[in-house]
PDB file of C-alpha atoms in Angstrom:
ATOM      1  CA  LEU O1242      54.060 -90.886  -7.543  1.00  0.00           C
ATOM      2  CA  GLY O1243      55.787 -87.794  -6.469  1.00  0.00           C
ATOM      3  CA  TRP O1244      55.579 -86.360 -10.064  1.00  0.00           C
ATOM      4  CA  HIS O1245      55.581 -82.745 -11.208  1.00  0.00           C
ATOM      5  CA  ILE O1246      53.745 -81.602 -13.919  1.00  0.00           C
ATOM      6  CA  VAL O1247      55.080 -78.742 -15.701  1.00  0.00           C
ATOM      7  CA  ALA O1248      53.138 -76.857 -18.595  1.00  0.00           C
ATOM      8  CA  ARG O1249      53.907 -74.729 -20.951  1.00  0.00           C
ATOM      9  CA  MET O1250      51.737 -71.901 -22.385  1.00  0.00           C
ATOM     10  CA  PRO O1251      51.906 -68.083 -23.567  1.00  0.00           C
ATOM     11  CA  VAL O1252      51.574 -65.487 -20.820  1.00  0.00           C
ATOM     12  CA  ASP O1253      48.312 -64.157 -23.148  1.00  0.00           C
ATOM     13  CA  ILE O1254      46.781 -66.943 -23.500  1.00  0.00           C
ATOM     14  CA  ALA O1255      47.872 -67.960 -19.797  1.00  0.00           C
ATOM     15  CA  PHE O1256      46.595 -64.720 -18.240  1.00  0.00           C
ATOM     16  CA  ALA O1257      43.457 -63.620 -20.640  1.00  0.00           C
ATOM     17  CA  GLU O1258      40.667 -64.764 -18.035  1.00  0.00           C
ATOM     18  CA  ALA O1259      42.434 -62.479 -15.745  1.00  0.00           C
ATOM     19  CA  GLU O1260      42.519 -59.874 -17.938  1.00  0.00           C
ATOM     20  CA  GLN O1261      39.035 -60.267 -18.426  1.00  0.00           C
ATOM     21  CA  ALA O1262      38.096 -60.108 -15.234  1.00  0.00           C
ATOM     22  CA  VAL O1263      39.490 -56.978 -14.442  1.00  0.00           C
ATOM     23  CA  GLN O1264      37.916 -55.305 -17.736  1.00  0.00           C
ATOM     24  CA  ARG O1265      34.398 -56.138 -16.824  1.00  0.00           C
ATOM     25  CA  ALA O1266      35.310 -55.052 -12.859  1.00  0.00           C
ATOM     26  CA  LEU O1267      37.103 -51.545 -14.315  1.00  0.00           C
ATOM     27  CA  LEU O1268      33.767 -51.399 -16.940  1.00  0.00           C
ATOM     28  CA  GLY O1269      31.487 -52.458 -13.858  1.00  0.00           C
ATOM     29  CA  GLY O1270      32.601 -49.741 -11.716  1.00  0.00           C
ATOM     30  CA  LEU O1271      32.661 -47.455 -14.161  1.00  0.00           C
ATOM     31  CA  VAL O1272      29.010 -47.335 -15.148  1.00  0.00           C
ATOM     32  CA  ALA O1273      28.407 -47.663 -11.107  1.00  0.00           C
ATOM     33  CA  ALA O1274      30.157 -44.686 -10.868  1.00  0.00           C
ATOM     34  CA  LEU O1275      28.112 -42.867 -13.512  1.00  0.00           C
ATOM     35  CA  ILE O1276      24.890 -44.200 -12.278  1.00  0.00           C
ATOM     36  CA  ALA O1277      26.243 -42.874  -8.382  1.00  0.00           C
ATOM     37  CA  ALA O1278      27.304 -39.230 -10.426  1.00  0.00           C
ATOM     38  CA  PHE O1279      23.721 -38.831 -11.739  1.00  0.00           C
ATOM     39  CA  LEU O1280      21.970 -39.895  -9.118  1.00  0.00           C
ATOM     40  CA  ALA O1281      24.239 -37.533  -6.827  1.00  0.00           C
ATOM     41  CA  TRP O1282      23.436 -34.651  -9.645  1.00  0.00           C
ATOM     42  CA  LEU O1283      19.898 -35.270  -9.237  1.00  0.00           C
ATOM     43  CA  ALA O1284      19.445 -35.586  -5.187  1.00  0.00           C
ATOM     44  CA  ALA O1285      21.939 -31.867  -5.949  1.00  0.00           C
ATOM     45  CA  ARG O1286      19.611 -30.364  -8.280  1.00  0.00           C
ATOM     46  CA  ARG O1287      16.758 -30.877  -6.453  1.00  0.00           C
ATOM     47  CA  LEU O1288      18.108 -30.101  -3.036  1.00  0.00           C
ATOM     48  CA  SER O1289      18.697 -26.921  -4.907  1.00  0.00           C
ATOM     49  CA  GLU O1290      16.044 -26.261  -5.997  1.00  0.00           C
ATOM     50  CA  ASP O1291      14.287 -26.733  -3.111  1.00  0.00           C
ATOM     51  CA  LEU O1292      16.659 -24.847  -1.113  1.00  0.00           C
ATOM     52  CA  ASP O1293      16.625 -21.885  -4.156  1.00  0.00           C
ATOM     53  CA  ALA O1294      12.519 -22.180  -3.120  1.00  0.00           C
ATOM     54  CA  LEU O1295      12.733 -21.573  -0.001  1.00  0.00           C
ATOM     55  CA  ALA O1296      15.186 -18.742  -0.475  1.00  0.00           C
ATOM     56  CA  ARG O1297      12.350 -16.852  -2.435  1.00  0.00           C
ATOM     57  CA  ALA O1298      10.165 -17.898  -0.530  1.00  0.00           C
ATOM     58  CA  ALA O1299      11.562 -15.866   2.024  1.00  0.00           C
ATOM     59  CA  ARG O1300      12.000 -13.142   0.248  1.00  0.00           C
ATOM     60  CA  ASP O1301       8.365 -12.919  -0.498  1.00  0.00           C
ATOM     61  CA  LEU O1302       7.306 -12.911   2.402  1.00  0.00           C
ATOM     62  CA  GLU O1303      10.287 -10.490   3.489  1.00  0.00           C
ATOM     63  CA  ALA O1304       8.961  -8.114   0.994  1.00  0.00           C
ATOM     64  CA  GLY O1305       4.780  -8.656   2.080  1.00  0.00           C
ATOM     65  CA  LYS O1306       4.111 -10.116  -0.861  1.00  0.00           C
ATOM     66  CA  PRO O1307       0.385 -10.695  -0.862  1.00  0.00           C
ATOM     67  CA  GLY O1308      -0.035 -15.241  -0.832  1.00  0.00           C
ATOM     68  CA  ALA O1309       3.814 -15.605  -0.788  1.00  0.00           C
ATOM     69  CA  GLU O1310       4.451 -18.602   1.940  1.00  0.00           C
ATOM     70  CA  ILE O1311       6.963 -21.371   2.263  1.00  0.00           C
ATOM     71  CA  PRO O1312       6.737 -23.750   0.392  1.00  0.00           C
ATOM     72  CA  ALA O1313       6.131 -28.017   1.095  1.00  0.00           C
ATOM     73  CA  THR O1314       9.715 -29.547   0.128  1.00  0.00           C
ATOM     74  CA  GLN O1315      10.059 -33.190  -0.960  1.00  0.00           C
ATOM     75  CA  SER O1316      13.796 -33.373  -1.639  1.00  0.00           C
ATOM     76  CA  SER O1317      15.140 -34.986   1.322  1.00  0.00           C
ATOM     77  CA  ARG O1318      13.855 -35.748   5.271  1.00  0.00           C
ATOM     78  CA  GLU O1319      16.103 -32.852   6.644  1.00  0.00           C
ATOM     79  CA  VAL O1320      14.547 -30.277   3.822  1.00  0.00           C
ATOM     80  CA  ARG O1321      11.385 -31.230   4.625  1.00  0.00           C
ATOM     81  CA  ARG O1322      11.517 -30.692   8.371  1.00  0.00           C
ATOM     82  CA  LEU O1323      13.187 -27.694   7.641  1.00  0.00           C
ATOM     83  CA  SER O1324      10.086 -26.375   5.091  1.00  0.00           C
ATOM     84  CA  TRP O1325       7.937 -27.381   7.520  1.00  0.00           C
ATOM     85  CA  ALA O1326       9.378 -25.630  10.619  1.00  0.00           C
ATOM     86  CA  LEU O1327       9.258 -22.695   7.979  1.00  0.00           C
ATOM     87  CA  ARG O1328       6.174 -22.819   7.487  1.00  0.00           C
ATOM     88  CA  ARG O1329       4.999 -22.878  10.992  1.00  0.00           C
ATOM     89  CA  MET O1330       6.979 -20.295  12.236  1.00  0.00           C
ATOM     90  CA  THR O1331       5.886 -18.270   9.408  1.00  0.00           C
ATOM     91  CA  HIS O1332       2.107 -18.749  10.081  1.00  0.00           C
ATOM     92  CA  ARG O1333       2.400 -17.657  13.512  1.00  0.00           C
ATOM     93  CA  LEU O1334       4.389 -14.306  12.662  1.00  0.00           C
ATOM     94  CA  LEU O1335       1.698 -13.650  10.075  1.00  0.00           C
ATOM     95  CA  ALA O1336      -1.054 -14.469  12.585  1.00  0.00           C
ATOM     96  CA  ALA O1337       0.943 -12.088  15.168  1.00  0.00           C
ATOM     97  CA  ASN O1338       1.224  -9.659  13.009  1.00  0.00           C
ATOM     98  CA  GLU O1339      -2.564  -9.669  11.841  1.00  0.00           C
ATOM     99  CA  ALA O1340      -3.361  -9.342  15.413  1.00  0.00           C
ATOM    100  CA  MET O1341      -0.442  -6.554  16.066  1.00  0.00           C
ATOM    101  CA  GLU O1342      -1.363  -4.470  13.695  1.00  0.00           C
ATOM    102  CA  ALA O1343      -5.652  -4.718  13.865  1.00  0.00           C
ATOM    103  CA  GLN O1344      -4.272  -3.336  18.265  1.00  0.00           C
ATOM    104  CA  VAL O1345      -2.118  -1.282  15.912  1.00  0.00           C
ATOM    105  CA  GLN O1346      -5.732  -0.233  14.139  1.00  0.00           C
ATOM    106  CA  LEU O1347      -8.030  -0.157  16.264  1.00  0.00           C
ATOM    107  CA  ARG O1348      -5.864   2.464  19.276  1.00  0.00           C
ATOM    108  CA  THR O1349      -4.742   4.699  16.360  1.00  0.00           C
ATOM    109  CA  GLN O1350      -9.120   4.971  15.662  1.00  0.00           C
ATOM    110  CA  GLN O1351      -9.561   5.609  18.810  1.00  0.00           C
ATOM    111  CA  LEU O1352      -6.653   8.102  19.498  1.00  0.00           C
ATOM    112  CA  GLU O1353      -8.672   9.981  16.541  1.00  0.00           C
ATOM    113  CA  ASP O1354     -11.573   9.762  17.563  1.00  0.00           C
ATOM    114  CA  ALA O1355      -9.858  11.320  21.520  1.00  0.00           C
ATOM    115  CA  ASN O1356      -7.698  13.541  19.387  1.00  0.00           C
ATOM    116  CA  ARG O1357     -11.047  14.513  17.260  1.00  0.00           C
ATOM    117  CA  GLU O1358     -13.312  14.927  20.442  1.00  0.00           C
ATOM    118  CA  LEU O1359     -10.210  17.004  22.036  1.00  0.00           C
ATOM    119  CA  GLY O1360     -10.203  19.421  19.120  1.00  0.00           C
ATOM    120  CA  LEU O1361     -14.268  19.442  19.766  1.00  0.00           C
ATOM    121  CA  GLN O1362     -13.938  20.754  22.955  1.00  0.00           C
ATOM    122  CA  ALA O1363     -11.047  23.095  22.375  1.00  0.00           C
ATOM    123  CA  ARG O1364     -14.090  24.799  20.256  1.00  0.00           C
ATOM    124  CA  SER O1365     -16.848  24.244  21.854  1.00  0.00           C
ATOM    125  CA  ASP O1366     -18.698  25.843  24.604  1.00  0.00           C
ATOM    126  CA  PRO O1367     -19.391  23.222  27.496  1.00  0.00           C
ATOM    127  CA  LEU O1368     -22.791  24.969  28.348  1.00  0.00           C
ATOM    128  CA  THR O1369     -25.017  25.794  25.028  1.00  0.00           C
ATOM    129  CA  GLY O1370     -22.697  23.584  22.922  1.00  0.00           C
ATOM    130  CA  LEU O1371     -22.264  25.849  20.330  1.00  0.00           C
ATOM    131  CA  LEU O1372     -18.635  27.322  19.283  1.00  0.00           C
ATOM    132  CA  ASN O1373     -16.754  29.517  21.611  1.00  0.00           C
ATOM    133  CA  ARG O1374     -14.469  32.474  21.082  1.00  0.00           C
ATOM    134  CA  ARG O1375     -11.798  29.990  19.223  1.00  0.00           C
ATOM    135  CA  GLY O1376     -13.605  28.121  17.577  1.00  0.00           C
ATOM    136  CA  PHE O1377     -15.703  31.173  15.944  1.00  0.00           C
ATOM    137  CA  ASP O1378     -12.572  33.172  15.563  1.00  0.00           C
ATOM    138  CA  ALA O1379     -11.440  30.089  13.473  1.00  0.00           C
ATOM    139  CA  GLN O1380     -14.677  30.143  11.072  1.00  0.00           C
ATOM    140  CA  MET O1381     -14.682  33.719  10.887  1.00  0.00           C
ATOM    141  CA  ASN O1382     -11.206  33.710   8.913  1.00  0.00           C
ATOM    142  CA  TYR O1383     -12.047  31.757   6.308  1.00  0.00           C
ATOM    143  CA  ALA O1384     -15.546  33.982   5.664  1.00  0.00           C
ATOM    144  CA  LEU O1385     -13.517  36.593   5.658  1.00  0.00           C
ATOM    145  CA  ALA O1386     -11.201  34.962   3.310  1.00  0.00           C
ATOM    146  CA  LEU O1387     -13.864  33.199   1.286  1.00  0.00           C
ATOM    147  CA  ALA O1388     -15.456  36.508   1.048  1.00  0.00           C
ATOM    148  CA  ARG O1389     -12.862  38.875  -0.190  1.00  0.00           C
ATOM    149  CA  ARG O1390     -12.202  35.841  -2.906  1.00  0.00           C
ATOM    150  CA  SER O1391     -16.031  36.009  -4.105  1.00  0.00           C
ATOM    151  CA  GLY O1392     -16.348  39.861  -3.341  1.00  0.00           C
ATOM    152  CA  ARG O1393     -20.224  38.621  -1.788  1.00  0.00           C
ATOM    153  CA  PRO O1394     -21.224  40.271   1.397  1.00  0.00           C
ATOM    154  CA  LEU O1395     -20.159  39.263   5.468  1.00  0.00           C
ATOM    155  CA  SER O1396     -21.835  40.333   8.357  1.00  0.00           C
ATOM    156  CA  LEU O1397     -22.158  39.804  11.818  1.00  0.00           C
ATOM    157  CA  ILE O1398     -24.543  40.082  14.758  1.00  0.00           C
ATOM    158  CA  THR O1399     -23.857  40.423  18.242  1.00  0.00           C
ATOM    159  CA  VAL O1400     -26.282  40.179  20.589  1.00  0.00           C
ATOM    160  CA  ASP O1401     -25.985  40.138  24.971  1.00  0.00           C
ATOM    161  CA  VAL O1402     -28.399  39.459  27.499  1.00  0.00           C
ATOM    162  CA  ASP O1403     -29.947  42.308  28.875  1.00  0.00           C
ATOM    163  CA  HIS O1404     -29.328  42.844  32.499  1.00  0.00           C
ATOM    164  CA  PHE O1405     -28.092  39.210  32.681  1.00  0.00           C
ATOM    165  CA  LYS O1406     -26.091  40.484  36.213  1.00  0.00           C
ATOM    166  CA  ARG O1407     -29.320  41.259  37.788  1.00  0.00           C
ATOM    167  CA  ILE O1408     -30.915  37.657  36.748  1.00  0.00           C
ATOM    168  CA  ASN O1409     -27.671  35.548  38.385  1.00  0.00           C
ATOM    169  CA  ASP O1410     -27.742  38.016  41.864  1.00  0.00           C
ATOM    170  CA  THR O1411     -31.456  37.403  41.926  1.00  0.00           C
ATOM    171  CA  HIS O1412     -32.193  33.888  41.286  1.00  0.00           C
ATOM    172  CA  GLY O1413     -28.990  32.335  40.958  1.00  0.00           C
ATOM    173  CA  HIS O1414     -25.853  30.747  38.316  1.00  0.00           C
ATOM    174  CA  ASP O1415     -28.035  27.559  37.706  1.00  0.00           C
ATOM    175  CA  VAL O1416     -30.943  29.985  36.819  1.00  0.00           C
ATOM    176  CA  GLY O1417     -28.998  32.061  34.244  1.00  0.00           C
ATOM    177  CA  ASP O1418     -26.736  29.005  32.824  1.00  0.00           C
ATOM    178  CA  GLU O1419     -30.792  28.241  31.921  1.00  0.00           C
ATOM    179  CA  VAL O1420     -31.199  31.091  30.041  1.00  0.00           C
ATOM    180  CA  LEU O1421     -27.735  31.636  28.462  1.00  0.00           C
ATOM    181  CA  GLN O1422     -29.129  27.565  26.857  1.00  0.00           C
ATOM    182  CA  ARG O1423     -32.552  29.023  26.228  1.00  0.00           C
ATOM    183  CA  LEU O1424     -30.962  31.771  24.023  1.00  0.00           C
ATOM    184  CA  ALA O1425     -28.693  29.151  22.588  1.00  0.00           C
ATOM    185  CA  HIS O1426     -31.056  27.384  21.393  1.00  0.00           C
ATOM    186  CA  THR O1427     -33.303  30.440  20.040  1.00  0.00           C
ATOM    187  CA  LEU O1428     -30.038  31.833  17.967  1.00  0.00           C
ATOM    188  CA  ALA O1429     -29.767  28.161  16.853  1.00  0.00           C
ATOM    189  CA  GLN O1430     -33.269  27.743  16.306  1.00  0.00           C
ATOM    190  CA  ARG O1431     -33.328  30.663  14.007  1.00  0.00           C
ATOM    191  CA  LEU O1432     -30.839  30.892  12.001  1.00  0.00           C
ATOM    192  CA  ARG O1433     -29.481  29.304   8.983  1.00  0.00           C
ATOM    193  CA  ASP O1434     -27.191  26.222   9.197  1.00  0.00           C
ATOM    194  CA  SER O1435     -24.856  28.113   6.747  1.00  0.00           C
ATOM    195  CA  ASP O1436     -24.788  31.184  10.099  1.00  0.00           C
ATOM    196  CA  VAL O1437     -22.139  30.399  12.040  1.00  0.00           C
ATOM    197  CA  VAL O1438     -23.362  30.749  15.861  1.00  0.00           C
ATOM    198  CA  ALA O1439     -20.857  31.132  19.129  1.00  0.00           C
ATOM    199  CA  ARG O1440     -21.267  32.247  22.637  1.00  0.00           C
ATOM    200  CA  LEU O1441     -17.673  34.263  23.010  1.00  0.00           C
ATOM    201  CA  GLY O1442     -18.446  34.607  26.675  1.00  0.00           C
ATOM    202  CA  GLY O1443     -20.386  35.286  29.765  1.00  0.00           C
ATOM    203  CA  GLU O1444     -23.899  36.103  27.981  1.00  0.00           C
ATOM    204  CA  GLU O1445     -22.993  38.059  24.847  1.00  0.00           C
ATOM    205  CA  PHE O1446     -23.303  35.840  21.760  1.00  0.00           C
ATOM    206  CA  ALA O1447     -22.102  36.290  18.474  1.00  0.00           C
ATOM    207  CA  ALA O1448     -23.735  35.389  14.449  1.00  0.00           C
ATOM    208  CA  LEU O1449     -21.681  34.990  11.882  1.00  0.00           C
ATOM    209  CA  LEU O1450     -23.893  35.506   8.154  1.00  0.00           C
ATOM    210  CA  PRO O1451     -22.637  34.953   5.078  1.00  0.00           C
ATOM    211  CA  ASP O1452     -23.532  36.169   1.528  1.00  0.00           C
ATOM    212  CA  THR O1453     -26.141  38.544   3.792  1.00  0.00           C
ATOM    213  CA  ASP O1454     -25.578  42.580   3.588  1.00  0.00           C
ATOM    214  CA  LEU O1455     -26.427  44.991   6.239  1.00  0.00           C
ATOM    215  CA  ASP O1456     -30.158  45.054   5.400  1.00  0.00           C
ATOM    216  CA  GLY O1457     -30.470  41.649   5.702  1.00  0.00           C
ATOM    217  CA  ALA O1458     -28.608  41.332   9.377  1.00  0.00           C
ATOM    218  CA  ARG O1459     -30.136  44.031  10.654  1.00  0.00           C
ATOM    219  CA  ALA O1460     -33.961  42.412   9.843  1.00  0.00           C
ATOM    220  CA  ILE O1461     -32.123  39.201  11.062  1.00  0.00           C
ATOM    221  CA  ALA O1462     -31.267  40.435  14.430  1.00  0.00           C
ATOM    222  CA  GLN O1463     -34.527  42.298  14.906  1.00  0.00           C
ATOM    223  CA  THR O1464     -35.569  38.445  14.641  1.00  0.00           C
ATOM    224  CA  LEU O1465     -34.034  37.477  17.277  1.00  0.00           C
ATOM    225  CA  VAL O1466     -34.891  40.228  19.735  1.00  0.00           C
ATOM    226  CA  ASP O1467     -38.422  39.938  18.689  1.00  0.00           C
ATOM    227  CA  ALA O1468     -38.341  36.186  19.236  1.00  0.00           C
ATOM    228  CA  GLN O1469     -36.656  36.582  22.675  1.00  0.00           C
ATOM    229  CA  ALA O1470     -38.647  39.225  23.829  1.00  0.00           C
ATOM    230  CA  ALA O1471     -41.388  36.633  23.201  1.00  0.00           C
ATOM    231  CA  LEU O1472     -40.631  34.290  25.156  1.00  0.00           C
ATOM    232  CA  THR O1473     -40.801  33.603  28.817  1.00  0.00           C
ATOM    233  CA  ASP O1474     -39.275  32.053  31.478  1.00  0.00           C
ATOM    234  CA  PRO O1475     -40.725  30.280  33.998  1.00  0.00           C
ATOM    235  CA  VAL O1476     -38.655  31.565  36.801  1.00  0.00           C
ATOM    236  CA  VAL O1477     -36.797  34.674  35.592  1.00  0.00           C
ATOM    237  CA  GLY O1478     -40.131  35.716  33.465  1.00  0.00           C
ATOM    238  CA  ARG O1479     -39.581  37.985  31.022  1.00  0.00           C
ATOM    239  CA  ILE O1480     -35.596  38.186  29.169  1.00  0.00           C
ATOM    240  CA  THR O1481     -34.313  40.850  26.312  1.00  0.00           C
ATOM    241  CA  VAL O1482     -31.441  40.834  24.429  1.00  0.00           C
ATOM    242  CA  SER O1483     -29.998  43.559  22.252  1.00  0.00           C
ATOM    243  CA  ALA O1484     -28.076  43.586  19.535  1.00  0.00           C
ATOM    244  CA  GLY O1485     -25.573  45.296  17.210  1.00  0.00           C
ATOM    245  CA  VAL O1486     -25.080  44.753  13.150  1.00  0.00           C
ATOM    246  CA  SER O1487     -21.759  45.325  11.207  1.00  0.00           C
ATOM    247  CA  THR O1488     -20.796  44.139   8.068  1.00  0.00           C
ATOM    248  CA  LEU O1489     -17.926  43.664   5.744  1.00  0.00           C
ATOM    249  CA  ARG O1490     -16.212  47.176   4.510  1.00  0.00           C
ATOM    250  CA  GLY O1491     -14.522  46.118   1.330  1.00  0.00           C
ATOM    251  CA  ALA O1492     -11.436  43.539   1.174  1.00  0.00           C
ATOM    252  CA  ASP O1493      -9.009  46.084   3.061  1.00  0.00           C
ATOM    253  CA  ASP O1494     -11.825  45.324   6.295  1.00  0.00           C
ATOM    254  CA  THR O1495     -10.625  43.052   9.154  1.00  0.00           C
ATOM    255  CA  ALA O1496     -12.586  40.757  11.435  1.00  0.00           C
ATOM    256  CA  GLN O1497     -11.240  42.898  14.247  1.00  0.00           C
ATOM    257  CA  ARG O1498     -12.717  45.816  12.833  1.00  0.00           C
ATOM    258  CA  LEU O1499     -15.793  43.997  12.072  1.00  0.00           C
ATOM    259  CA  MET O1500     -16.185  42.717  15.493  1.00  0.00           C
ATOM    260  CA  ARG O1501     -15.147  46.181  16.777  1.00  0.00           C
ATOM    261  CA  ARG O1502     -17.815  47.775  14.946  1.00  0.00           C
ATOM    262  CA  GLY O1503     -20.511  45.162  16.050  1.00  0.00           C
ATOM    263  CA  ASP O1504     -19.605  45.599  19.837  1.00  0.00           C
ATOM    264  CA  GLU O1505     -19.431  49.449  19.803  1.00  0.00           C
ATOM    265  CA  ALA O1506     -23.132  49.402  18.108  1.00  0.00           C
ATOM    266  CA  LEU O1507     -24.440  46.599  20.863  1.00  0.00           C
ATOM    267  CA  TYR O1508     -23.090  49.008  23.416  1.00  0.00           C
ATOM    268  CA  GLU O1509     -25.062  51.458  21.502  1.00  0.00           C
ATOM    269  CA  ALA O1510     -27.466  49.522  21.811  1.00  0.00           C
ATOM    270  CA  LYS O1511     -27.074  48.970  25.575  1.00  0.00           C
ATOM    271  CA  GLY O1512     -27.538  52.819  25.980  1.00  0.00           C
ATOM    272  CA  GLN O1513     -30.241  53.158  23.927  1.00  0.00           C
ATOM    273  CA  GLY O1514     -32.802  51.417  26.253  1.00  0.00           C
ATOM    274  CA  ARG O1515     -31.934  47.715  25.677  1.00  0.00           C
ATOM    275  CA  ASN O1516     -34.324  45.543  24.027  1.00  0.00           C
ATOM    276  CA  ARG O1517     -33.465  46.533  20.243  1.00  0.00           C
ATOM    277  CA  VAL O1518     -31.150  46.271  17.546  1.00  0.00           C
ATOM    278  CA  VAL O1519     -28.473  49.548  16.494  1.00  0.00           C
ATOM    279  CA  VAL O1520     -26.379  49.113  12.836  1.00  0.00           C
ATOM    280  CA  GLN O1521     -23.205  50.388  12.689  1.00  0.00           C
ATOM    281  CA  GLY O1522     -21.934  49.299   8.913  1.00  0.00           C
TER     282      GLY O1522
END
């Protein structure tokens, strides 16, 4: 009909529903924002805890703490992948480190064994298996210091094969070596475990007797000389030795003087006809 209808009402009534809709929207948005913030806080906290656990585990592994390992995390896919990658890497590194340590221990043990063998060879006579001069000097210094401190006796016997050059010239050095080996065996059998026996060089041997005075050393030396004279070599025949005996003269005496007196007594036994014992206190 071409009519226009005009209605009049107060503004607060006209916009009441719109204002209520806006308020409901704002309230819903605020609640949604609070919920989102809370969820984000929970996720961030969980992520932070996982990252902190990974950092602590890494520090423990670096410090070598027993039982330390990278933990399995669940905060996010990326962190889970990171933790599993770190765990696998750590296990490989630990396995490689254990293998390396085992190899190092093996090589160290082999080196120590080789050093002991070299030290033994450096102190031992390869022909007789007895101590050589170097090993004997070390044992003598120790026995001398012990005798000085305790005030107990210490004696020395020097032994030399009679006419050894004649044996080598007549029968050869191989036979001479066998003679020295048999004498070394006789000395080792006749002397005590506490005595120190050595081949000083050539056909000369020495025996250091702790807790043995001059008379006791003389008796032992005579036993050695008689035992050797009673043996018959299948090639050479009867082989004799001469022996010199000396003993420690108080706390001021030295190893050099003790050895010199033993050598002088040995030379005197040679001069008196060999196959005998001469004592020089």
